[in-house]
Coordinates of C-alpha atoms in Angstrom, one line a residue:
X1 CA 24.8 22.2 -19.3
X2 CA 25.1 23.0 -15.6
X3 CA 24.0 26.6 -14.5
X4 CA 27.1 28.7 -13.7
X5 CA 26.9 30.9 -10.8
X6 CA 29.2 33.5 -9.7
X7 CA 29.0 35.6 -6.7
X8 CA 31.0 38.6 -5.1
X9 CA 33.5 37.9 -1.8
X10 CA 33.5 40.7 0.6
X11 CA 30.0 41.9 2.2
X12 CA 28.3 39.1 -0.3
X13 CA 29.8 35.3 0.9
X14 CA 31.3 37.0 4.3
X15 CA 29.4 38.7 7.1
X16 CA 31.6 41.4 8.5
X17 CA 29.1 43.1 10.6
X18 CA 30.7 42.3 13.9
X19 CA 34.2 42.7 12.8
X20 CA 34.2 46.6 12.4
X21 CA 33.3 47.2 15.7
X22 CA 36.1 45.4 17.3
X23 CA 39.1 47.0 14.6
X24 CA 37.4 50.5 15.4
X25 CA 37.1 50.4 18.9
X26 CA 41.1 48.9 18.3
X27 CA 42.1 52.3 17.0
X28 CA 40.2 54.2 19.3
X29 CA 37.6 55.4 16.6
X30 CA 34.9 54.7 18.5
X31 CA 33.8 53.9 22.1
X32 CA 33.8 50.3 23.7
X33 CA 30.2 50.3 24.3
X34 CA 29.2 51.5 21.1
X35 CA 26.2 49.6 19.1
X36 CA 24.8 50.2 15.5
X37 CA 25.2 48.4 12.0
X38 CA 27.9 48.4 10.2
X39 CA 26.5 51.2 8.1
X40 CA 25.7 53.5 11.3
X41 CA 29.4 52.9 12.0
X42 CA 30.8 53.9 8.6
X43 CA 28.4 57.1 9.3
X44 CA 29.7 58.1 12.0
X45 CA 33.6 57.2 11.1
X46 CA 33.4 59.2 8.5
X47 CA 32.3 62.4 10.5
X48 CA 36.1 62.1 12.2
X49 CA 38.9 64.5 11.2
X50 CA 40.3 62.7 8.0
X51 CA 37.2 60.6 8.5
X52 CA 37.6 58.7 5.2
X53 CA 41.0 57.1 5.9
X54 CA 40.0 56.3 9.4
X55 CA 37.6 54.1 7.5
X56 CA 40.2 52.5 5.1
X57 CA 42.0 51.8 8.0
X58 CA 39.5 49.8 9.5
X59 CA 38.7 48.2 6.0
X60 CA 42.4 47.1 6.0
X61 CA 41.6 45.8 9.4
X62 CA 39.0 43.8 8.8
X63 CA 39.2 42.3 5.6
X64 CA 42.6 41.0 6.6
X65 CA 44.1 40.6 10.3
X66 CA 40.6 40.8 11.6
X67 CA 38.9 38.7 8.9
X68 CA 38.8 35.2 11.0
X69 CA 36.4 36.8 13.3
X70 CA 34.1 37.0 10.3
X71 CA 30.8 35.0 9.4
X72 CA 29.1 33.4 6.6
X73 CA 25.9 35.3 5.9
X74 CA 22.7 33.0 7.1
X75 CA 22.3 30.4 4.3
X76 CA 24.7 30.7 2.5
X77 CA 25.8 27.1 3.9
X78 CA 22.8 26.0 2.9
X79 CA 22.9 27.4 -0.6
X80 CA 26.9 26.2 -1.7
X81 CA 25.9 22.6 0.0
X82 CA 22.5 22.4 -2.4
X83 CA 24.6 23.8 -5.4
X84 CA 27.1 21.0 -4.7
X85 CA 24.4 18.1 -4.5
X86 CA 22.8 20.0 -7.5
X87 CA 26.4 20.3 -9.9
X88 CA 25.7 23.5 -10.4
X89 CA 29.2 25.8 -11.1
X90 CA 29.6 27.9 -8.8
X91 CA 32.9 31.2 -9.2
X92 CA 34.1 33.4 -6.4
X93 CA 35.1 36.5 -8.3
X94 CA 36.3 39.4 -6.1
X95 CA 37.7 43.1 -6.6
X96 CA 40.2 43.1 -3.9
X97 CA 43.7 44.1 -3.7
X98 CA 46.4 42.5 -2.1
X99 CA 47.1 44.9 0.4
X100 CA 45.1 47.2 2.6
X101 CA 45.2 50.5 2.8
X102 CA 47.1 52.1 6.0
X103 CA 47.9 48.4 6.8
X104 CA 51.6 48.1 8.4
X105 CA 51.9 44.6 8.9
X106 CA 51.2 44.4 5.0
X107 CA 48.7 41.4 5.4
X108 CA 48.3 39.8 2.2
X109 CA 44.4 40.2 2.0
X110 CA 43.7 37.7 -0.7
X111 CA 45.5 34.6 1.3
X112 CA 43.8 36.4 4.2
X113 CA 40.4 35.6 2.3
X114 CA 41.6 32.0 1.1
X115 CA 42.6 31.0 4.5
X116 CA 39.2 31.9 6.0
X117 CA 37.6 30.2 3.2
X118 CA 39.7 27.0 4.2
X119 CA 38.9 27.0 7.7
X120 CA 35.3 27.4 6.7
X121 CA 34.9 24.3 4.5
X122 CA 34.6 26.1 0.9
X123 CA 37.6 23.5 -0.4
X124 CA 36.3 20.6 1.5
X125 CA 34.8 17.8 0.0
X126 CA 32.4 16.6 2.4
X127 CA 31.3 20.4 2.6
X128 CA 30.6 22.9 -0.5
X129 CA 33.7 21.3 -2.9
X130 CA 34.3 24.6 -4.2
X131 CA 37.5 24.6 -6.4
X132 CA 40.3 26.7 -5.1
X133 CA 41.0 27.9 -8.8
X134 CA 37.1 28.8 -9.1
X135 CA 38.5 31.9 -7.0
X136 CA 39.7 34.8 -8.8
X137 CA 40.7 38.8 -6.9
X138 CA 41.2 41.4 -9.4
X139 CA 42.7 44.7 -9.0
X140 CA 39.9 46.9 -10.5
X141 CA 36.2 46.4 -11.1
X142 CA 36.6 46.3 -14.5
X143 CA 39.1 43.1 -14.6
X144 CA 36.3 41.1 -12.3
X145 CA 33.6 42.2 -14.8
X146 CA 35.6 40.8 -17.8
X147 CA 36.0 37.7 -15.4
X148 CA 32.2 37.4 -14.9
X149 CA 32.2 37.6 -19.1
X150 CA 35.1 35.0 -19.6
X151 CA 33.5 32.3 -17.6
X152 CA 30.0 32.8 -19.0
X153 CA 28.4 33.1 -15.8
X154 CA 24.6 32.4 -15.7
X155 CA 24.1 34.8 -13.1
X156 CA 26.0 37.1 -11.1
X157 CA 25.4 37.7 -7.5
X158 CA 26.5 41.2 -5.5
X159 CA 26.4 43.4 -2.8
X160 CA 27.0 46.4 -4.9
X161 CA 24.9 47.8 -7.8
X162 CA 27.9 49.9 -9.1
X163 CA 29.2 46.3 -10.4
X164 CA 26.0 45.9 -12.3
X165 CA 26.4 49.1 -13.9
X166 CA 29.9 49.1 -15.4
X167 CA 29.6 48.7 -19.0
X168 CA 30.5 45.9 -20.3
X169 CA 28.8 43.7 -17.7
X170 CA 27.7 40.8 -19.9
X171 CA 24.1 41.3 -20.6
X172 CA 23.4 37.3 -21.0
X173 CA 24.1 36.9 -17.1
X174 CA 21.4 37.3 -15.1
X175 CA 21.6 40.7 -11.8
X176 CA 21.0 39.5 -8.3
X177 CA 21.8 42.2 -5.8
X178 CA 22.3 40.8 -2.4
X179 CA 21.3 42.8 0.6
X180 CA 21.4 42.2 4.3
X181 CA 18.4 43.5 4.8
X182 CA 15.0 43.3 4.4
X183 CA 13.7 43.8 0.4
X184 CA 10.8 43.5 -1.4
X185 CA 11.4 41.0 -4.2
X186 CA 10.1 42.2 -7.6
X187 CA 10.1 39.3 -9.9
X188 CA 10.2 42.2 -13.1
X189 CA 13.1 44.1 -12.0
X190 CA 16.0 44.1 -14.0
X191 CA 18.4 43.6 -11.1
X192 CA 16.8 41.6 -8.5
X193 CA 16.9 42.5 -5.1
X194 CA 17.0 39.8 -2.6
X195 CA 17.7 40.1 0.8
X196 CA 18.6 36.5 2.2
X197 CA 20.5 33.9 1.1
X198 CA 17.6 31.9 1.0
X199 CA 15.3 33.9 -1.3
X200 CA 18.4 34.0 -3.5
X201 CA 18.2 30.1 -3.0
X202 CA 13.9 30.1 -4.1
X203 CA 14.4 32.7 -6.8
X204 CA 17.3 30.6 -8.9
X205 CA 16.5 26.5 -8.1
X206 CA 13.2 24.9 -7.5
X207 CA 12.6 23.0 -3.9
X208 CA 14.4 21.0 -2.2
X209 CA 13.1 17.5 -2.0
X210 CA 13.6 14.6 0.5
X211 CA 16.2 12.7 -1.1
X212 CA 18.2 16.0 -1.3
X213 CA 18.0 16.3 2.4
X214 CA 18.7 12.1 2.8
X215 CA 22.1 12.9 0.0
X216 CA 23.1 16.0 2.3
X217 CA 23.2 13.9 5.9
X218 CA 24.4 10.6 4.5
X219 CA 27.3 12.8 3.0
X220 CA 27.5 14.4 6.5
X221 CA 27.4 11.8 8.6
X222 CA 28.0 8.3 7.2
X223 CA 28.4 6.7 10.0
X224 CA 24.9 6.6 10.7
X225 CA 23.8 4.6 7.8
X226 CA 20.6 7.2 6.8
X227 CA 18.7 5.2 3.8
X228 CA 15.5 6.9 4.0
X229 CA 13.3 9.7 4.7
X230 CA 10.0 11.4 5.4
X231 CA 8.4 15.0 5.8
X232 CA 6.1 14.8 8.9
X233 CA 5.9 18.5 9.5
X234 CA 6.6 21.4 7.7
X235 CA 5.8 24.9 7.8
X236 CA 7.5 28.1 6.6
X237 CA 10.6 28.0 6.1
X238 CA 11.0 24.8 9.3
X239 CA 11.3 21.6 8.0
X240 CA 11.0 18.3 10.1
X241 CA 11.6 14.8 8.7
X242 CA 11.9 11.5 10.0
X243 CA 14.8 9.9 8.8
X244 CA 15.9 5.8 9.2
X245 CA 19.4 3.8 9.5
X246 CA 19.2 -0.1 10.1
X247 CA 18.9 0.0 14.2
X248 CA 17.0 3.4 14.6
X249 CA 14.4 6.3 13.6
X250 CA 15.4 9.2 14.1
X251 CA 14.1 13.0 13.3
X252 CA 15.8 15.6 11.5
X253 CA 14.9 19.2 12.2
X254 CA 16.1 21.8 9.6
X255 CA 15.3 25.3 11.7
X256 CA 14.2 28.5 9.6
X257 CA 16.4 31.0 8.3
X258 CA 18.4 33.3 11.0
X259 CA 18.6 36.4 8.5
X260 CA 15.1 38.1 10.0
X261 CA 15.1 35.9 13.4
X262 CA 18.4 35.8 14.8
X263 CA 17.7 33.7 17.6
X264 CA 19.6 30.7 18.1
X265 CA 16.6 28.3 17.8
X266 CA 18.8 25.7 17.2
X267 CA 21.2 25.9 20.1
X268 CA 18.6 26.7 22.5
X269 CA 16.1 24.0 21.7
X270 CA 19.7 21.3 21.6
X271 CA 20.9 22.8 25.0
X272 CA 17.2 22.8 27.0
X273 CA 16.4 19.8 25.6
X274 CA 20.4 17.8 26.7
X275 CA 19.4 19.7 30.5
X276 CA 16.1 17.9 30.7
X277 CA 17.2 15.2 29.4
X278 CA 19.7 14.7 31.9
X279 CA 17.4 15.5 34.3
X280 CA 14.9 12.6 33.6
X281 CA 12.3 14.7 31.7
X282 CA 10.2 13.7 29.6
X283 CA 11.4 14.7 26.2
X284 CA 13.6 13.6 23.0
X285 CA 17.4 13.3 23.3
X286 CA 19.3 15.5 21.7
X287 CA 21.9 13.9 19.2
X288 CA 24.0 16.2 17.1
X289 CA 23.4 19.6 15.7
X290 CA 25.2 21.1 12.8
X291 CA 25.3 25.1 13.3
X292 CA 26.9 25.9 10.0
X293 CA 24.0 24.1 7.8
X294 CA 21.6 24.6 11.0
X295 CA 20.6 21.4 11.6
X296 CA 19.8 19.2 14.6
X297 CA 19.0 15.8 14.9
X298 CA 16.9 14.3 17.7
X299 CA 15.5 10.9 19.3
X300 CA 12.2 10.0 17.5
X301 CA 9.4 9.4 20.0
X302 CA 7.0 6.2 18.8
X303 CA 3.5 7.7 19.6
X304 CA 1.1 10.1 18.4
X305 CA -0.4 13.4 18.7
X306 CA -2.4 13.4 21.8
X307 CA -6.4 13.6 20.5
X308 CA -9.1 13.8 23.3
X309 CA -8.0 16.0 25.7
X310 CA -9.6 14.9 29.4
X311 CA -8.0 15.4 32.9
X312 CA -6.1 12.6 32.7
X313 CA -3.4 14.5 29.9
X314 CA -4.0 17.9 31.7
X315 CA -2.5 15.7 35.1
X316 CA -0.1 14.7 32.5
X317 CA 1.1 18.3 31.7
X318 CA 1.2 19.5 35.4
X319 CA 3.5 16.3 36.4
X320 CA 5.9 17.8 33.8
X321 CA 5.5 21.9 35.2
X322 CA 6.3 20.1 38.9
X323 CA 9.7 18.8 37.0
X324 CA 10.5 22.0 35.3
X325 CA 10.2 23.4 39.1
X326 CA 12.4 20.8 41.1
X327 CA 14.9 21.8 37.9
X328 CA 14.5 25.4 38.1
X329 CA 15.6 25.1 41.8
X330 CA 19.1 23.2 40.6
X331 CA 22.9 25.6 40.7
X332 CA 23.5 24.9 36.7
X333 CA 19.7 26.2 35.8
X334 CA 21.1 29.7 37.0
X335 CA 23.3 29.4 33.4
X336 CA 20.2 28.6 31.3
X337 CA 19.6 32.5 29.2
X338 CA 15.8 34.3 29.4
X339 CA 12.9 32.4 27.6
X340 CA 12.3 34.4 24.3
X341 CA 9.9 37.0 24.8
X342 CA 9.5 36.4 28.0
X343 CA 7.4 38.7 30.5
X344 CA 8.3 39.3 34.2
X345 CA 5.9 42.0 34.4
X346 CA 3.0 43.4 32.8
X347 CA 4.4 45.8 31.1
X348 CA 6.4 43.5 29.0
X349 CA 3.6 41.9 27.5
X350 CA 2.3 45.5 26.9
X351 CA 5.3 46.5 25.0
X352 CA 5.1 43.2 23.0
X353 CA 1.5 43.4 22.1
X354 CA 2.2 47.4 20.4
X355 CA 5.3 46.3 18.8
X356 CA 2.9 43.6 16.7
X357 CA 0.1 46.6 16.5
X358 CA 3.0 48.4 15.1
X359 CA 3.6 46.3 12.6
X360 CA 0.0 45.2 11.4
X361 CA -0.9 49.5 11.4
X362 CA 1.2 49.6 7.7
X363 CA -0.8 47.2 6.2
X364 CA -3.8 48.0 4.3
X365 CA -6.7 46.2 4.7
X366 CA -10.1 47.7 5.6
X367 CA -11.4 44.8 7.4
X368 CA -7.8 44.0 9.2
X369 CA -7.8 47.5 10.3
X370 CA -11.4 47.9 11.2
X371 CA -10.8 45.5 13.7
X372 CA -7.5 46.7 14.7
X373 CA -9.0 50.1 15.8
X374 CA -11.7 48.1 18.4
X375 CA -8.9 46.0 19.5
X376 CA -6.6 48.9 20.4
X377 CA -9.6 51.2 22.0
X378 CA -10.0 47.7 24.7
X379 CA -6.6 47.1 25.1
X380 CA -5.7 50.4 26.0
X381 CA -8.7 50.5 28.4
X382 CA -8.0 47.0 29.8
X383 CA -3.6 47.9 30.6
X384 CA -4.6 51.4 32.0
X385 CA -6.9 49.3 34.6
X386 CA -3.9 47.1 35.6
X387 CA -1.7 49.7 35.9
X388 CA -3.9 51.6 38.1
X389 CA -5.5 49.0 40.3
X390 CA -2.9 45.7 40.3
X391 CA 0.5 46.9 42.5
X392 CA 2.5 44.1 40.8
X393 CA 1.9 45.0 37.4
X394 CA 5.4 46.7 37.1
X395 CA 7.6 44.9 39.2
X396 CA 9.7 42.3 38.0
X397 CA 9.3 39.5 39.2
X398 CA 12.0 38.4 41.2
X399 CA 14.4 35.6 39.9
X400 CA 13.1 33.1 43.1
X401 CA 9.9 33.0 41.2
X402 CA 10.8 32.5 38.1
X403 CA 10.1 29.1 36.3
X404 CA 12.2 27.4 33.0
X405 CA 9.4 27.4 30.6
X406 CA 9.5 25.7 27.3
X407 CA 7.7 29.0 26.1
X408 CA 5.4 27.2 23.4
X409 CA 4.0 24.6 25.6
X410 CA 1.0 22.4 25.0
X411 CA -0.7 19.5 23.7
X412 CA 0.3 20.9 20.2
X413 CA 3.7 20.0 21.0
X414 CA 3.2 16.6 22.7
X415 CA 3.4 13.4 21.7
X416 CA 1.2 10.2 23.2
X417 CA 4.5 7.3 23.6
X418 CA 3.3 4.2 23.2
X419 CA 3.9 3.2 26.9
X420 CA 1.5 5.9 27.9
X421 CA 4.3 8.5 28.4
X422 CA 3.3 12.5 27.5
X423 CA 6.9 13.7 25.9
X424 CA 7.0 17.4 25.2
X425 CA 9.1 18.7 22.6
X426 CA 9.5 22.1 20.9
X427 CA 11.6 23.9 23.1
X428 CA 13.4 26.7 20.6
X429 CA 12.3 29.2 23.0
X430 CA 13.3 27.6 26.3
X431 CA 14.2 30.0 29.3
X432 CA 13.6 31.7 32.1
X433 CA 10.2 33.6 32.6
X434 CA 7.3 34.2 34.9
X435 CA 4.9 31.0 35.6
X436 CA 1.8 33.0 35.0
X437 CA 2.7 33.6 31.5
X438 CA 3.6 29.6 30.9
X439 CA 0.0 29.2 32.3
X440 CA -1.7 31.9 30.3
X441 CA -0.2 31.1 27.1
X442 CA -1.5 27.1 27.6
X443 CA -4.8 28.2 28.7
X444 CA -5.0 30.3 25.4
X445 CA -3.0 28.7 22.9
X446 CA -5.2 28.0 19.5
X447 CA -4.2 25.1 18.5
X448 CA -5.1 23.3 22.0
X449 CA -8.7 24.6 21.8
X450 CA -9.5 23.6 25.3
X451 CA -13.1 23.3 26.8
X452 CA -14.0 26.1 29.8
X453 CA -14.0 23.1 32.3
X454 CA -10.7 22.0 31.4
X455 CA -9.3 25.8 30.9
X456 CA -10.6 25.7 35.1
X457 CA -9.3 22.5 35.6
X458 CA -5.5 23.8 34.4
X459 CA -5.9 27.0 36.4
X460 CA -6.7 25.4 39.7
X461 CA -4.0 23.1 39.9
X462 CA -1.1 24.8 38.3
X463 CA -1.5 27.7 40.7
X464 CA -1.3 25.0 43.4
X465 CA 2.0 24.1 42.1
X466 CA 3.8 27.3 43.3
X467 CA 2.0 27.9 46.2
X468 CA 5.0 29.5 47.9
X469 CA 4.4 32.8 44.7
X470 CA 1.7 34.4 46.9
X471 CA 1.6 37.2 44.2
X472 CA 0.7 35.2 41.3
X473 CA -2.5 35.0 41.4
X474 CA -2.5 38.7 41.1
X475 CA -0.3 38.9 38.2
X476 CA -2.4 36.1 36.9
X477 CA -5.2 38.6 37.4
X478 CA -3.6 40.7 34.2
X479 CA -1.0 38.0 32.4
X480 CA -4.6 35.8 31.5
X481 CA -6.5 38.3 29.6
X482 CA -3.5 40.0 28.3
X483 CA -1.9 36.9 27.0
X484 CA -4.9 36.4 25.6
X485 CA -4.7 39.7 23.2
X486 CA -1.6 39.1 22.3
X487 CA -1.9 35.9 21.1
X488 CA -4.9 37.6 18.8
X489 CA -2.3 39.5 17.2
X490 CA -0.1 36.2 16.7
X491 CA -2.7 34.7 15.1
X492 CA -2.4 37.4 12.4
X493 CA 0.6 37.2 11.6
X494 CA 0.0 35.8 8.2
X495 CA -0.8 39.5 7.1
X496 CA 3.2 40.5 7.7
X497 CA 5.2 40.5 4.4
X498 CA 7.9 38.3 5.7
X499 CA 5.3 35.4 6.1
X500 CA 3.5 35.8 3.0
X501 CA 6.7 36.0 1.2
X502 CA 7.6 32.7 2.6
X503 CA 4.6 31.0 1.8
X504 CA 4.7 32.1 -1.5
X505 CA 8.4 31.2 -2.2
X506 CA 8.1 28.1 -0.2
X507 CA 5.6 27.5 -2.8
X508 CA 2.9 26.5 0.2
X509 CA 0.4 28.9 -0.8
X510 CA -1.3 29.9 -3.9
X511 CA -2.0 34.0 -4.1
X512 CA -5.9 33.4 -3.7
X513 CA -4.9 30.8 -1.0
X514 CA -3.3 33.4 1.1
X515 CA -5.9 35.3 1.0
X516 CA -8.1 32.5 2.1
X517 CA -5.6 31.6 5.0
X518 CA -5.6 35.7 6.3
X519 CA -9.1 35.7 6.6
X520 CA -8.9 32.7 8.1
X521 CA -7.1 34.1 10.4
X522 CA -8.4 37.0 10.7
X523 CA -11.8 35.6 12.1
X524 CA -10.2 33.1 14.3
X525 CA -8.4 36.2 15.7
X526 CA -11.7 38.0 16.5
X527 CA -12.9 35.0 18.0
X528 CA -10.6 34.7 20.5
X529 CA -10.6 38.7 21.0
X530 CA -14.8 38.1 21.9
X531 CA -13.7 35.3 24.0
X532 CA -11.1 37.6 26.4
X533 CA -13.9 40.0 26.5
X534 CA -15.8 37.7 27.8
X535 CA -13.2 36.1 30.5
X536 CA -13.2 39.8 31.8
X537 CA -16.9 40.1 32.6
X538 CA -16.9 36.1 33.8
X539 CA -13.5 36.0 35.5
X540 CA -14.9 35.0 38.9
X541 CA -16.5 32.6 37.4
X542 CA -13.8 31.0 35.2
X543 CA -10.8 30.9 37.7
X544 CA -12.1 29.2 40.7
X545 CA -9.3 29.6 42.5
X546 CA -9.1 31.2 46.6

């Protein structure tokens, strides 16, 4: 027997978090310019003369006229399209009357809801094949909870624990309350709280395998003639496979889950790598990206991982910076949006490196915080230097010396083509920043694990490449060691909850192996942190550079 699912509509299936902005600034509830979640809104609705049916007018609002500018909540796509592949049942059942509150135009909220799950592929066959009579709206809680009985669901899933608590909510289905935020997940509770689609996803079905992944783009896209496929990277929650059809190979990139990142990784790493593309660099075509089930597939490169690192690849890497110049320089590059996290002045990489000691302060772990403290005590001591003795290190650098940076560039992201060709790929983060980080960040980067000669080598002739920046050798002065600290506190970032969760859903990691891995970590952090030290007292030494 198939597992029978049932979940919630409103707040559940569809995002509404941008659409109550735009019906209350509509009736004038709230300034234009205003920003907050939806629950800051509601707050401060409510604090309005007859506050609470200012609010049902909105809700009238939104869940009707206003309802096409809604979203699907961050895998959910995902999550109906596996349950499809998988036959498992799945039951929209909804309390929701037919009209809104306050509404003049008496939109009929229930079609209202249909029709936005037509135009968003719940009905369609090559999509989730949801049945249209598997939806159900109910005029009281207690008709949707004798619903939820009648058809036996396995498990229920909600925004709202009052549903949970009526009753006669059938004690055979299983609680899952959904919340758009981030939750602990306690395996023991009663009413698990999960805070993505996805860890909804881990907690009810096991893994998705390849030939899930195969079924879901030869469905998609059958044109192409996919009949097989293979994992060749995978880490988190990012999945990359090589997939085949009769003429080509191509790879398939399945990009992690937008609920706690919502950067477009997808978009941006489609778009930068379509303008280099069509500018002759060296890197994979783009071919089609599918933003609802974010996915993108790409032109497989023949090659290999670059091994031996000599000068020859370092030339390599500096041919493609000259590129990313010449294109920088070009009338459509001004439309290209900031790298992410990028730094245009010293203080930027300041702010970047508390916001991760932030973060790492709540966790507890003696060791992890012993070394915390020493880290702290020299940074501080190392950014009040620069910000006394280096006049650039807060002013932005001005938009003629900016370069498009992949952001994550290196070997690490290479491959070797068979002809001899470096291709770089990886370029989620692609954008706008200051050169001196793009060189800081490769002469640091862990997994590249460059030689001092070859650190020297990079140094000297990339700052040769911008010889008309006569200031960056003085913000390099500041962006090297400081890059440097911060990418100490990347390398722990297998301590933060989100990424052990992950791991441990993804079912990547034992307990005891995470615990291996964050030492791991931890000591390759403190490495590095003894090796920017040491670049401090030997800088003259290490850049040789006029």
């Amino acid at each position: 027997m198939s597992l029978k699912i049932g979940i919630d509509f409103d707040n559940t299936i569809v995002n509404y978090d941008q659409v109550f902005p735009i019906v209350a600034n509509k009736f004038g509830f709230l300034d234009e310019n205003w920003k907050g979640t939806k629950a800051e809104l509601k707050s401060e609705i409510l604090k309005l003369p007859e506050g609470d049916i200012c609010w049902q007018k909105i809700q009238g609002q939104v869940y009707g006229k206003f309802i096409t500018h809604a979203e699907l909540f961050h895998g959910l796509a995902e999550f109906l399209i596996f349950c499809k592949l998988r036959n498992v049942s799945v039951y929209i059942v909804s309390h929701k009357t037919e009209f809104g509150h306050f509404d003049e135009e008496k939109i009929n909220l229930r079609d209202a809801a249909m029709h936005w799950m037509n135009v968003n592929g719940f009905f369609d066959e090559r999509l989730f094949a949801l049945k249209p009579e598997n939806v159900s709206f109910w005029d009281r809680r207690e008709q949707k909870v004798q619903r939820i009985s009648d058809l036996e669901c396995d498990v229920f899933i909600d925004d709202l624990l009052e549903v949970f608590e009526e009753p006669h909510f059938p004690q055979s289905c299983s609680k899952i309350l959904f919340q758009n935020k981030n939750v602990s997940f306690n395996p023991d509770e009663k009413i698990k709280s999960c805070s993505s689609w996805k860890r909804i996803f881990e907690h009810l079905m096991s893994p998705v395998v390849e030939d899930e992944y195969l079924q879901l783009i030869q469905d998609q896209y059958p044109s192409f003639g996919f009949h097989s496929i293979q994992t060749i990277k995978g880490q988190g929650n990012s999945k990359v496979f090589l997939v085949k059809t009769a003429e080509q190979s191509l790879i398939l990139k399945s990009y992690p889950d937008k609920t706690f990142d919502e950067r477009d990784r997808l978009g941006n790493e489609y778009m930068a790598l379509d303008y280099c593309n069509n500018n002759s660099l060296s890197v994979p075509k783009p071919i089609l990206q599918n933003k609802l089930l974010n996915l993108g597939l790409f032109q497989h490169i023949e090659g290999r991982k670059p091994d031996l690192i000599s000068e020859k690849e370092i030339e390599q890497s500096l041919d493609f910076i000259e590129s990313l110049i010449t294109l920088s320089k070009e009338k459509k590059s001004v439309e290209i949006p900031m790298a992410s996290e990028a730094c245009l002045r010293g203080s930027d990489i300041e702010r970047q490196i508390y916001l991760r000691l932030e973060k790492f302060r709540q966790i507890t772990n003696q060791e992890l915080n012993e070394f915390l403290k020493s880290f702290e005590d020299y940074f501080q001591t190392l950014s009040s230097h620069y910000k006394e003795f280096n006049v650039t290190y807060n002013q932005e650098l001005g938009s003629e010396n900016r370069i498009l940076s992949p952001s994550d560039f290196g070997f690490h992201n290479s491959i070797l083509s068979t002809n001899g060709t470096l291709y770089f790929i990886d370029f989620e983060y692609f954008g706008w920043d200051d050169p001196a980080k793009l060189i800081s960040d490769f002469y640091w980067h862990p997994a590249m694990n460059l030689s001092i000669k070859l650190k020297s080598f990079w140094l000297d002739k990339s700052v040769q490449l911008f010889e008309s920046d006569q200031q960056l050798v003085n913000r390099l002065d500041y962006f090297i060691p400081l890059i440097g600290l911060r990418w100490c506190m990347i390398l722990l970032n297998e301590f933060l909850s989100e990424k052990l969760q992950n791991r441990v859903f993804a079912q990547l990691l034992t307990g005891e192996e995470v615990a291996k891995k964050q030492t791991s970590q931890l000591i390759k952090a403190k490495t590095l942190f003894e090796e920017v030290k040491k670049f401090q007292i030997q800088k003259e030494k290490v850049i040789s550079i006029e």
